[in-house]
mmCIF file of C-alpha atoms in Angstrom:
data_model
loop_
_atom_site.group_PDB
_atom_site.id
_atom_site.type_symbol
_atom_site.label_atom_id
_atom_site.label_comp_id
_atom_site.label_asym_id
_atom_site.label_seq_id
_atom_site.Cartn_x
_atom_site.Cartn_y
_atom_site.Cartn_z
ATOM 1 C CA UNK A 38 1.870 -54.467 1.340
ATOM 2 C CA UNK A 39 1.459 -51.331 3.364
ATOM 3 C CA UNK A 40 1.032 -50.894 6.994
ATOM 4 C CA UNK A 41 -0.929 -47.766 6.757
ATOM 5 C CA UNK A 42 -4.919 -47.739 5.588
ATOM 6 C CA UNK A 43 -6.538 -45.567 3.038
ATOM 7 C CA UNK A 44 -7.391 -42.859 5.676
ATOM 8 C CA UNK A 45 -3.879 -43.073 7.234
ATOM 9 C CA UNK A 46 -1.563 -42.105 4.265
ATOM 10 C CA UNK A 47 -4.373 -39.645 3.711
ATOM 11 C CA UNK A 48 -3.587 -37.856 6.631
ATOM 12 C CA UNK A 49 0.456 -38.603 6.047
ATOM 13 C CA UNK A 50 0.297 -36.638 2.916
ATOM 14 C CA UNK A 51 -1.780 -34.038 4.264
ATOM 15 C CA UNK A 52 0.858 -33.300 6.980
ATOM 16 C CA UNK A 53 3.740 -33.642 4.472
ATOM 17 C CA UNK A 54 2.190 -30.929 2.243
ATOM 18 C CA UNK A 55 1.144 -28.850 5.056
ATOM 19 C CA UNK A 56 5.031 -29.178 6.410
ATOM 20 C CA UNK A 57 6.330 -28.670 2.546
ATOM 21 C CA UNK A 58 4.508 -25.701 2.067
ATOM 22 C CA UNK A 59 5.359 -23.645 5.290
ATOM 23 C CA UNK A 60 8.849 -24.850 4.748
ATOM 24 C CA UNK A 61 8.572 -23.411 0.968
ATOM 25 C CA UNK A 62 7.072 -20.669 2.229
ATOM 26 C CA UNK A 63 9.674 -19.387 4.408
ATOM 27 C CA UNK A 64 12.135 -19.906 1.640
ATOM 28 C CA UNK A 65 10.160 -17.295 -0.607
ATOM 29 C CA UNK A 66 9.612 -15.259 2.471
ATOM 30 C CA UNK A 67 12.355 -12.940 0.833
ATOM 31 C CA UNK A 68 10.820 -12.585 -2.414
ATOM 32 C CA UNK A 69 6.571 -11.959 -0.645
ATOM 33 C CA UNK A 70 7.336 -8.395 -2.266
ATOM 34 C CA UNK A 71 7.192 -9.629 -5.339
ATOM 35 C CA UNK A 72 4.318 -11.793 -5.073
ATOM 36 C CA UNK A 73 2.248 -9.507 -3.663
ATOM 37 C CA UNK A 74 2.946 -6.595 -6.366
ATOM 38 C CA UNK A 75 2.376 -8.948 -8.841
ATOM 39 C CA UNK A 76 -0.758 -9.839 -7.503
ATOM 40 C CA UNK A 77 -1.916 -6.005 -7.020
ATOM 41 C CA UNK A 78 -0.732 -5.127 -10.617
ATOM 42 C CA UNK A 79 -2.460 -8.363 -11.546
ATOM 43 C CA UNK A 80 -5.744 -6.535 -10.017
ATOM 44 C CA UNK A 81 -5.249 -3.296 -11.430
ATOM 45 C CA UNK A 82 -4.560 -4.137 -14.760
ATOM 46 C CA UNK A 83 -6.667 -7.036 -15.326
ATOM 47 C CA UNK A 84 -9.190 -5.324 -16.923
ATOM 48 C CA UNK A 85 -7.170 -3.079 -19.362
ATOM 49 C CA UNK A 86 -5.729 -7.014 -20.472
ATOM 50 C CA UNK A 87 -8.979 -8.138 -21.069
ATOM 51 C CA UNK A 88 -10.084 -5.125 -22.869
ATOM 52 C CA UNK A 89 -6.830 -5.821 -25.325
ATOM 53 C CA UNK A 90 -6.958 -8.965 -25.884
ATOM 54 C CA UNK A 91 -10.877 -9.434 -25.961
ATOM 55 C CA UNK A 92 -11.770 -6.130 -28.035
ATOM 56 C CA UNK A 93 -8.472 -5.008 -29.814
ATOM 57 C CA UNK A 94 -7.447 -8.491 -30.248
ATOM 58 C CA UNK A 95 -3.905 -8.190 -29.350
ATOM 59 C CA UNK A 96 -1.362 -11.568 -28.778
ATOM 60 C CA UNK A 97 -1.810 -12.506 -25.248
ATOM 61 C CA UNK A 98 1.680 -11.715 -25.135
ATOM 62 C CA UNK A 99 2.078 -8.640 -26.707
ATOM 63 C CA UNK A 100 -0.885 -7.622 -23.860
ATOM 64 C CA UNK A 101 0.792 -8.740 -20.696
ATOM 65 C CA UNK A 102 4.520 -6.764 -22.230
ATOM 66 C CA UNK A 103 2.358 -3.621 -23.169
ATOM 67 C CA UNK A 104 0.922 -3.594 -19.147
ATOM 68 C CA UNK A 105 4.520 -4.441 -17.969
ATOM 69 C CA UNK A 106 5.670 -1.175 -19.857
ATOM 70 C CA UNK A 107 2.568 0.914 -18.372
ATOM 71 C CA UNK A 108 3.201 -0.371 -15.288
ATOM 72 C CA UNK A 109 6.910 0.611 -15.133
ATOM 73 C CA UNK A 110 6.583 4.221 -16.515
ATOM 74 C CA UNK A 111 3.706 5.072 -14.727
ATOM 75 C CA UNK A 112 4.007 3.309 -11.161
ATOM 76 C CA UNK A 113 7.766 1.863 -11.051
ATOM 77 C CA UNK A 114 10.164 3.955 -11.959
ATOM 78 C CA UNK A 115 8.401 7.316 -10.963
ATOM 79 C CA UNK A 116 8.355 5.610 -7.026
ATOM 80 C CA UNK A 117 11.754 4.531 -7.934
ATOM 81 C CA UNK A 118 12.733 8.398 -8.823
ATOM 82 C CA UNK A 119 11.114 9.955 -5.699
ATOM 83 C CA UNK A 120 12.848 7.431 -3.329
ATOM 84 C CA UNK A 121 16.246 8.030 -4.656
ATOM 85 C CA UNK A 122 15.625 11.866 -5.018
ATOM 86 C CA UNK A 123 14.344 12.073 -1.017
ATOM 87 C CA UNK A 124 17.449 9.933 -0.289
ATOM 88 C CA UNK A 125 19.581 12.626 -2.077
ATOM 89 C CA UNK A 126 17.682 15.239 -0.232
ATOM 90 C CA UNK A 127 18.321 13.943 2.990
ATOM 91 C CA UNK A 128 21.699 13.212 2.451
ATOM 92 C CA UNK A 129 22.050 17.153 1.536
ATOM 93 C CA UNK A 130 20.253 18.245 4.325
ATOM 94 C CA UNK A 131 23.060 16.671 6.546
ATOM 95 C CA UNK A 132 25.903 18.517 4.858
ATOM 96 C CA UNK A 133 23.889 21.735 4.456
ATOM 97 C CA UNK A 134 24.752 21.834 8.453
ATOM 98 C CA UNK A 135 24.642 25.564 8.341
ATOM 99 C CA UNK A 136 21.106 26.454 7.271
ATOM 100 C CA UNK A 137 19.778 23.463 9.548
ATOM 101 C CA UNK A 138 21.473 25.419 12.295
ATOM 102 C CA UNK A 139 20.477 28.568 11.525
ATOM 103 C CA UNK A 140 16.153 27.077 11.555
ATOM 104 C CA UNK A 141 16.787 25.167 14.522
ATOM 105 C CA UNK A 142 18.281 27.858 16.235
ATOM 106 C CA UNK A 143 14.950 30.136 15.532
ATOM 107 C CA UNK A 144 12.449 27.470 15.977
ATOM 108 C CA UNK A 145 13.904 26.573 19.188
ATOM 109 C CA UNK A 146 13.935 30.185 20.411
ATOM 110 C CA UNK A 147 10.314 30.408 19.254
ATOM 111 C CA UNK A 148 8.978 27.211 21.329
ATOM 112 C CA UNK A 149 11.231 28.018 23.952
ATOM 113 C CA UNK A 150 10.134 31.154 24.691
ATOM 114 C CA UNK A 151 6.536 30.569 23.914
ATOM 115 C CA UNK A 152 5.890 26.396 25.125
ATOM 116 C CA UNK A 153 8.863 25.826 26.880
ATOM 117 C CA UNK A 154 10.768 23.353 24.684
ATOM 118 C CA UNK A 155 13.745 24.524 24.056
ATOM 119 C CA UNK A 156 15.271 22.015 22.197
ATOM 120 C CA UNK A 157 12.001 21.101 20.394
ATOM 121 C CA UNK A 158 13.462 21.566 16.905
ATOM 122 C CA UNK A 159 17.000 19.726 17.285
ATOM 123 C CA UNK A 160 15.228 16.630 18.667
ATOM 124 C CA UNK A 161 12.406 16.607 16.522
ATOM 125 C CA UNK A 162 15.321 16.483 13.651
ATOM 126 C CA UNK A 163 17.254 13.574 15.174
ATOM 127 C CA UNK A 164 13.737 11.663 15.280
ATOM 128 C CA UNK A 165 13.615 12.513 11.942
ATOM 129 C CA UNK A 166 16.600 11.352 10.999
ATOM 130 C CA UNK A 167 16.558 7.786 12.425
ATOM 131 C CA UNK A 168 13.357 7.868 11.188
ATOM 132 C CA UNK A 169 13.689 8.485 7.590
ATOM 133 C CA UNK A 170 16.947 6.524 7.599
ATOM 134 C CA UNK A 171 14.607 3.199 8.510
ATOM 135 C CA UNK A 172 11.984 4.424 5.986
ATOM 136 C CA UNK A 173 13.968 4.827 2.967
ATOM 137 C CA UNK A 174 16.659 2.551 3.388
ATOM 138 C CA UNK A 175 20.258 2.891 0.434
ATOM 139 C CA UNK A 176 18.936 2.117 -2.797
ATOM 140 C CA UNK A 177 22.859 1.691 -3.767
ATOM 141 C CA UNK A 178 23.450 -0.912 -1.715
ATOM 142 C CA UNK A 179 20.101 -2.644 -1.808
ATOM 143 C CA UNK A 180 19.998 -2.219 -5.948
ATOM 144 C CA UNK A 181 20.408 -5.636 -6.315
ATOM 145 C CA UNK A 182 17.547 -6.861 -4.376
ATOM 146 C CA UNK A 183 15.540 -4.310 -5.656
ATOM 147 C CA UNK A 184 16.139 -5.756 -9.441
ATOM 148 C CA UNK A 185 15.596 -9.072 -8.471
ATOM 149 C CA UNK A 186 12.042 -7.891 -6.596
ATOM 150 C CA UNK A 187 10.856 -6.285 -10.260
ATOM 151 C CA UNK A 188 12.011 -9.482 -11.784
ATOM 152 C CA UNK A 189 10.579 -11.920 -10.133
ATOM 153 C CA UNK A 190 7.255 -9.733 -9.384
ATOM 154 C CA UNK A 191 7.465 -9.377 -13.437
ATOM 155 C CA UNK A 192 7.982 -12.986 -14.276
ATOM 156 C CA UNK A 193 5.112 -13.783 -12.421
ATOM 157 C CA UNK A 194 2.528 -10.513 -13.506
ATOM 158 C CA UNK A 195 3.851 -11.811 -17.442
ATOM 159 C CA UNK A 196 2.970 -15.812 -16.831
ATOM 160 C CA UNK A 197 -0.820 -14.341 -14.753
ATOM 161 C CA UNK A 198 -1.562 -12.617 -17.510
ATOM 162 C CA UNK A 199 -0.641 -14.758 -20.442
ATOM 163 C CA UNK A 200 -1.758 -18.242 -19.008
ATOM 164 C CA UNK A 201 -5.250 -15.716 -17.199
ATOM 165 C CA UNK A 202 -7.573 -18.252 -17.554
ATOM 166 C CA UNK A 203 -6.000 -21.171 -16.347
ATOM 167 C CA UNK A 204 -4.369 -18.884 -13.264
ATOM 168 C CA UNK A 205 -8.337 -18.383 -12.385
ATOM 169 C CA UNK A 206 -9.480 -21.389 -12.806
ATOM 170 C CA UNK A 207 -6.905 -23.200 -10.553
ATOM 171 C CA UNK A 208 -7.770 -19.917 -8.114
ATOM 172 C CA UNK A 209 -11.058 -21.082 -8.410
ATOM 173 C CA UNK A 210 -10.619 -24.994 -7.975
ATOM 174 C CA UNK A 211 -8.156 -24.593 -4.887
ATOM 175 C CA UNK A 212 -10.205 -21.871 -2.656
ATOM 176 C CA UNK A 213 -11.562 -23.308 0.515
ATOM 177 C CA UNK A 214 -15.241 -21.899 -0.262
ATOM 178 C CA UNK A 215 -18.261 -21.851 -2.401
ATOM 179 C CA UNK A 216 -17.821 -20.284 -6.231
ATOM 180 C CA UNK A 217 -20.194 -17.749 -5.317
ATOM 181 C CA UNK A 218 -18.503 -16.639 -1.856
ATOM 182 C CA UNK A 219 -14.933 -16.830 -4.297
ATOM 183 C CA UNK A 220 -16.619 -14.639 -6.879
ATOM 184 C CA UNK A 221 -17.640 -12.520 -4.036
ATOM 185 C CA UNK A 222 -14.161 -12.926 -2.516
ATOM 186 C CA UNK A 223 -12.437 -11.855 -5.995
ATOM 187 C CA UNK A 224 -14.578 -8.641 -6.043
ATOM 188 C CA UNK A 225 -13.996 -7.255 -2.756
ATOM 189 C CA UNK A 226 -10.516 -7.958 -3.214
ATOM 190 C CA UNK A 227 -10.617 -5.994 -6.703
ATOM 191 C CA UNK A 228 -12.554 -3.233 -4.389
ATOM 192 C CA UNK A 229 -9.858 -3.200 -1.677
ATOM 193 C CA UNK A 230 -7.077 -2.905 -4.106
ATOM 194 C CA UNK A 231 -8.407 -0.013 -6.045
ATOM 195 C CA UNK A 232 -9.401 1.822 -3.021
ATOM 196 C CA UNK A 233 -6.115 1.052 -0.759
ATOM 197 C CA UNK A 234 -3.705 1.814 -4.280
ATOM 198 C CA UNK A 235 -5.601 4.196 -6.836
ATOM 199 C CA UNK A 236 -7.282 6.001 -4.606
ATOM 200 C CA UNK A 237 -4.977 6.913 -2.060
ATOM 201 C CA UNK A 238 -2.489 7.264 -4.671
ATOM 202 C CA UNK A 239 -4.787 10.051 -5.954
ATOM 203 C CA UNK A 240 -4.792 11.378 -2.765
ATOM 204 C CA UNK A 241 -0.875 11.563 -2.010
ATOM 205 C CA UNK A 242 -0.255 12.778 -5.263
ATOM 206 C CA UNK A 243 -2.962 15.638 -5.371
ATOM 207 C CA UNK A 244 -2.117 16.498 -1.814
ATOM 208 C CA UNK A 245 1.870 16.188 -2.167
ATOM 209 C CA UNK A 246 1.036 18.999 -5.062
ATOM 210 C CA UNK A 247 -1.300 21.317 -3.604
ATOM 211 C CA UNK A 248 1.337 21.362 -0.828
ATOM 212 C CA UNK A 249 4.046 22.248 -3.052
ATOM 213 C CA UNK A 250 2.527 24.761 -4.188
ATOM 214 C CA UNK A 251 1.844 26.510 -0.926
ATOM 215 C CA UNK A 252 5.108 26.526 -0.080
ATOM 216 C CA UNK A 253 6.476 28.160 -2.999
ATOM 217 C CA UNK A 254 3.855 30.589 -2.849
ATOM 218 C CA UNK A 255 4.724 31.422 0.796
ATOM 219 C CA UNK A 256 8.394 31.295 0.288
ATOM 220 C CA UNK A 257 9.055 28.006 1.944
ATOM 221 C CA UNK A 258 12.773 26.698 0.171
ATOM 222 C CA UNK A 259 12.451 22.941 -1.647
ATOM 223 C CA UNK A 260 8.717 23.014 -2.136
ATOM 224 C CA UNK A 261 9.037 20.611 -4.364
ATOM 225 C CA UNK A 262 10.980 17.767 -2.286
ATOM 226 C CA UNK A 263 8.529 18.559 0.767
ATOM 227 C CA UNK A 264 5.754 17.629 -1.533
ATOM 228 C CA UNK A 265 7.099 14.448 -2.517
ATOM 229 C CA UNK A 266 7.330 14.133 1.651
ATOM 230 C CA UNK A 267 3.831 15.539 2.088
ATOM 231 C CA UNK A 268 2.692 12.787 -0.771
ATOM 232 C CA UNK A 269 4.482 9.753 1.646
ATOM 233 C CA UNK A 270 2.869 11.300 4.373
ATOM 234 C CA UNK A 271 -0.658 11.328 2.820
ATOM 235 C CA UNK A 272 -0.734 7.584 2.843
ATOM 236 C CA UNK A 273 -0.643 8.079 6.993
ATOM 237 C CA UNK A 274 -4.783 9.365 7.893
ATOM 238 C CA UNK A 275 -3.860 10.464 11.348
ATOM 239 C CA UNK A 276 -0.592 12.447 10.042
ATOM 240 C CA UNK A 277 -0.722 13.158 6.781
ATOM 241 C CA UNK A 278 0.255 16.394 4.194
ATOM 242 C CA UNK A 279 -1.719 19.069 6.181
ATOM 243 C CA UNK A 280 0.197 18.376 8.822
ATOM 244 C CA UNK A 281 3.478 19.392 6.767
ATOM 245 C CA UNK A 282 1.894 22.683 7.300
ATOM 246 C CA UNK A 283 3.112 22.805 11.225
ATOM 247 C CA UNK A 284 6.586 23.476 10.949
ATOM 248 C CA UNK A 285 6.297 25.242 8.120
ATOM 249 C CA UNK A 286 4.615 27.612 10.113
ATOM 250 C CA UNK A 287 6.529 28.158 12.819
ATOM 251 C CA UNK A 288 9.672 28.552 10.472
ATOM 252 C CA UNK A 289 7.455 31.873 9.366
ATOM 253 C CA UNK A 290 6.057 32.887 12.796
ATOM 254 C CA UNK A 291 10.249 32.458 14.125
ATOM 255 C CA UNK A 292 11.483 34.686 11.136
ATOM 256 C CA UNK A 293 8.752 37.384 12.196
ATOM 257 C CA UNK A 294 6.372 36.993 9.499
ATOM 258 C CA UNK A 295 2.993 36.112 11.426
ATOM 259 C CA UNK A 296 0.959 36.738 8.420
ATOM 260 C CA UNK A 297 2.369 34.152 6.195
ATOM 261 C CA UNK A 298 2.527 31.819 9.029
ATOM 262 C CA UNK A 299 -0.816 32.149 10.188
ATOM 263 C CA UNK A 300 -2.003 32.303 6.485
ATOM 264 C CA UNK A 301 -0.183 28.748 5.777
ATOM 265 C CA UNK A 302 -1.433 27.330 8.606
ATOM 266 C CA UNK A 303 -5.330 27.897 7.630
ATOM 267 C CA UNK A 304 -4.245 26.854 3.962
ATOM 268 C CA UNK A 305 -2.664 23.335 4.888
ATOM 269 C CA UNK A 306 -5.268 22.654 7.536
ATOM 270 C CA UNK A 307 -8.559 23.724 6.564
ATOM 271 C CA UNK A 308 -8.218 23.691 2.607
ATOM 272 C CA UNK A 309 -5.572 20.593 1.747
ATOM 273 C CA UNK A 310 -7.236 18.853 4.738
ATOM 274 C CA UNK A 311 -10.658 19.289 3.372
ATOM 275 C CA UNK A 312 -9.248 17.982 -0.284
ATOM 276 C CA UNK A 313 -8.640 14.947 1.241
ATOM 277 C CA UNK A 314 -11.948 14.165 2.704
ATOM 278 C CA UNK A 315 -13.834 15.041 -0.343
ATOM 279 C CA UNK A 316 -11.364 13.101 -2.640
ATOM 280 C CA UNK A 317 -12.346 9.879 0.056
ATOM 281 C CA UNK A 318 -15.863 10.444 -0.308
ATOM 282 C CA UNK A 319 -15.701 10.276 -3.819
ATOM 283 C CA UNK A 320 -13.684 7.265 -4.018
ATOM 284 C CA UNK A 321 -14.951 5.321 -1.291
ATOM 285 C CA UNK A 322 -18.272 5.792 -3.373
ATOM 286 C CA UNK A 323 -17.251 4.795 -6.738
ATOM 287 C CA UNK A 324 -14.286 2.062 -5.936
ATOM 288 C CA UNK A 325 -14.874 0.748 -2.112
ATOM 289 C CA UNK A 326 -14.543 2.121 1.636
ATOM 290 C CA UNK A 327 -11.379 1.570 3.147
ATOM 291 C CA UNK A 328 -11.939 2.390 7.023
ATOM 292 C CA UNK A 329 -9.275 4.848 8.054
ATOM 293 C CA UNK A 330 -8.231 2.879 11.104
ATOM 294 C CA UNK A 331 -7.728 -0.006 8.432
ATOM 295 C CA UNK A 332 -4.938 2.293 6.633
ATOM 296 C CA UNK A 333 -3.679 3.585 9.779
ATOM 297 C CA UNK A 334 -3.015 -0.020 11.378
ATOM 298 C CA UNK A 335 -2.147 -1.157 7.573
ATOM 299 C CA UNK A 336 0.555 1.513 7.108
ATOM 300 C CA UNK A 337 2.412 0.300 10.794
ATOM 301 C CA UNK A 338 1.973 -3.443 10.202
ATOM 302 C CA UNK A 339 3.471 -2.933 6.548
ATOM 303 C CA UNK A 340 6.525 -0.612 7.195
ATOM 304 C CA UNK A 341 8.316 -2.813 9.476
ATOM 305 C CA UNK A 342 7.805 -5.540 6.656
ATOM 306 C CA UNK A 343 8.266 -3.666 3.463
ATOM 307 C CA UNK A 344 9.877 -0.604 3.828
ATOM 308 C CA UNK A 345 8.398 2.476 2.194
ATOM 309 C CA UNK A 346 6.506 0.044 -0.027
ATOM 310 C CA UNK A 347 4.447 -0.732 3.412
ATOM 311 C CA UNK A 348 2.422 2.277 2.835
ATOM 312 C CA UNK A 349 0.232 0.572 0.349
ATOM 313 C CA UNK A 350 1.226 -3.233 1.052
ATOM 314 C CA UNK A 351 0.004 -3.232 4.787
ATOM 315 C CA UNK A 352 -3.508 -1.931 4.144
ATOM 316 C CA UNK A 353 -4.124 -3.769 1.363
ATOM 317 C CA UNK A 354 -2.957 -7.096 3.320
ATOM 318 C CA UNK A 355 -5.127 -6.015 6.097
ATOM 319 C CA UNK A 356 -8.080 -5.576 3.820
ATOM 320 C CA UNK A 357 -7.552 -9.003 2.408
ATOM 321 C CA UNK A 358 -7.157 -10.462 5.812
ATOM 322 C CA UNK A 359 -10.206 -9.003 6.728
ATOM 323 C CA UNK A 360 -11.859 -10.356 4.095
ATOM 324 C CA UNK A 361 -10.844 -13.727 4.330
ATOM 325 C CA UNK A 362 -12.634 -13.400 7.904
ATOM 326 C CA UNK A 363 -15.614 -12.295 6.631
ATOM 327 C CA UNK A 364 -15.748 -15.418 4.011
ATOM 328 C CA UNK A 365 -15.206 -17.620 6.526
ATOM 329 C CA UNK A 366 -17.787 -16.333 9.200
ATOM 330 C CA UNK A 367 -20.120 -16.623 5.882
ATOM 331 C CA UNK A 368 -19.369 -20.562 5.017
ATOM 332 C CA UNK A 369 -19.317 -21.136 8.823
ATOM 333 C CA UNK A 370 -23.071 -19.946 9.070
ATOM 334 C CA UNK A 371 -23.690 -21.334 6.075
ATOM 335 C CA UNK A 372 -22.470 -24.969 6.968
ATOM 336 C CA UNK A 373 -24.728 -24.553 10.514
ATOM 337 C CA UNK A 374 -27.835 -24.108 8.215
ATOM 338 C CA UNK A 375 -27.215 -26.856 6.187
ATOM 339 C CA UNK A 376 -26.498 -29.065 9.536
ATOM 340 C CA UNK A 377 -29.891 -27.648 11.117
ATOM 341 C CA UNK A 378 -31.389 -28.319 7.979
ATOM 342 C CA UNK A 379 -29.812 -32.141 7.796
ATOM 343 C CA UNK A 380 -30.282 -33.016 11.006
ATOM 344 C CA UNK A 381 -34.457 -31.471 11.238
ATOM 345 C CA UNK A 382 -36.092 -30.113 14.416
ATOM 346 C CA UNK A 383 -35.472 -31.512 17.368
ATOM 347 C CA UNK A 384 -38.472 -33.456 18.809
ATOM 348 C CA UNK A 385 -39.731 -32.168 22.110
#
């Protein structure tokens, strides 16, 4: 017979699986990439899936490997192809030692005679260069992680989609609220998603290209690699492309062409600057509002964590953090009412 009561082993198992699944999740702590994409391509996609299956009555299958093909030509491997050809860049920058000397020389004589930094340009460039060495870390020697991240994060996106309904309904047995605060839950989260990935993906990319463009037509050299950096930048509120702009500016005003320069500087400032608040008006109206100070704190908690893939990981996590507060301050109010309500007036 057992020593322990009914309420006792009760409160043994609860400690066991509370112990078990911190312990588990450490052990997967390597592989929270892949959950998390999975569960943002799970958002995104979900209702292109249901649209197949429910109206062109495709396998459930067939669905989930048609969105894992989408999903790799249109999100994967083009991030994939940017990373590795800013990596390349940089690495060419390094050996191209002569024309780096040549800019820094002039921008250095430029702020040094006209803000007193002298050096501004050669230690902006080491910054830089630690910088973007942290950011976009070898995809060489990290190419077998990164496989096993897209096959794991696939594995799971394939067995979400395929088993949906039962993923949902466990999703909705297990949360720690109400069905209608979940339902609630599940929509802001579909909200947050589209707003912290779509639409600042819009964003970077129509910004990264409108600054491309600029420089070519100003007769800035790479224009296309410093819009793939002005489209990584975009994702930062308080920095982003416009900002891209700066340098390129004082490259012009040090080789004695004011014109351009001062021309380039009104361009990336006042018109690609303006492009991105409209384009967040318009999306924070038709998909959700994202706070910038929510992308801004997003973007530093998620680098550290994830790389270059922390420009869209840490908002969204942040968002859904925040949400998760504001379901719980909900159920807490709720359960006072219902206590007030139990319990009646109190008598004078």
């Amino acid at each position: 017979m057992s020593i322990f009561n009914h309420n006792q082993r009760n409160n043994i198992i609860l400690v066991s699986i509370i112990v078990l699944g911190c312990f588990l999740l450490y052990a997967l702590s390597d592989l929270f990439s892949s959950i998390l994409g999975a569960i943002v391509l799970f958002t995104i996609f979900r209702p292109f899936y249901i649209y197949m299956v429910d109206r062109k009555k495709l396998n459930n299958s067939i669905a989930a490997l048609v969105i894992i093909f989408i999903s790799l030509i249109v999100i994967v491997i083009p991030f994939l192809s940017l990373s590795i050809m800013v990596i390349g860049k940089i690495g060419s920058i390094n050996r191209e030692s002569i024309n780096i000397d040549k800019w820094t020389e002039k921008i250095d004589a430029f702020t040094g005679a006209n803000i007193n930094q002298p050096h501004f340009a050669e230690d902006t460039l080491q910054k830089l260069g630690a910088y973007a060495a942290d950011l976009f870390p070898s995809l060489l020697s990290s190419a077998a992680s990164i496989v096993l991240t897209l096959l794991v994060m696939y594995f799971l996106l394939y067995f979400m989609f395929v088993q949906m309904r039962e993923f949902e309904v466990g999703l909705l047995k297990y949360a720690p609220f109400r069905e209608q605060h979940a339902l609630k839950f599940a929509t802001e989260l579909r909200n947050s998603t589209y707003s912290n990935v779509l639409g600042q993906g819009v964003i970077a990319i129509t910004q990264g290209i409108l600054l491309a463009m600029g420089f070519y037509a100003f007769g800035i050299p790479d224009a296309v690699f410093w819009g793939v950096i002005g489209s990584f930048l975009s994702f930062l509120p308080v920095v982003g492309a416009p900002t891209m702009c700066i340098p390129a500016s004082v490259i012009l005003f040090a080789g004695g062409h004011n014109l351009k320069g001062i021309l380039l500087l009104a361009y990336g400032l006042l018109f690609i600057g303006n492009v991105d608040n409209v384009l967040r008006l318009i999306i924070n109206k038709r998909i959700g509002n994202t706070h910038p100070i929510i992308s801004v704190i997003g973007v530093f908690i998620g680098l550290p964590l994830f790389g270059i893939l922390g420009l869209v990981f840490g908002p969204v996590l942040l968002s859904y953090f925040l949400l998760l507060l504001e379901i719980y301050e909900t159920n807490r109010m709720a359960a006072d009412r219902l206590e007030r309500i139990r319990t009646g007036p109190e008598l004078p």
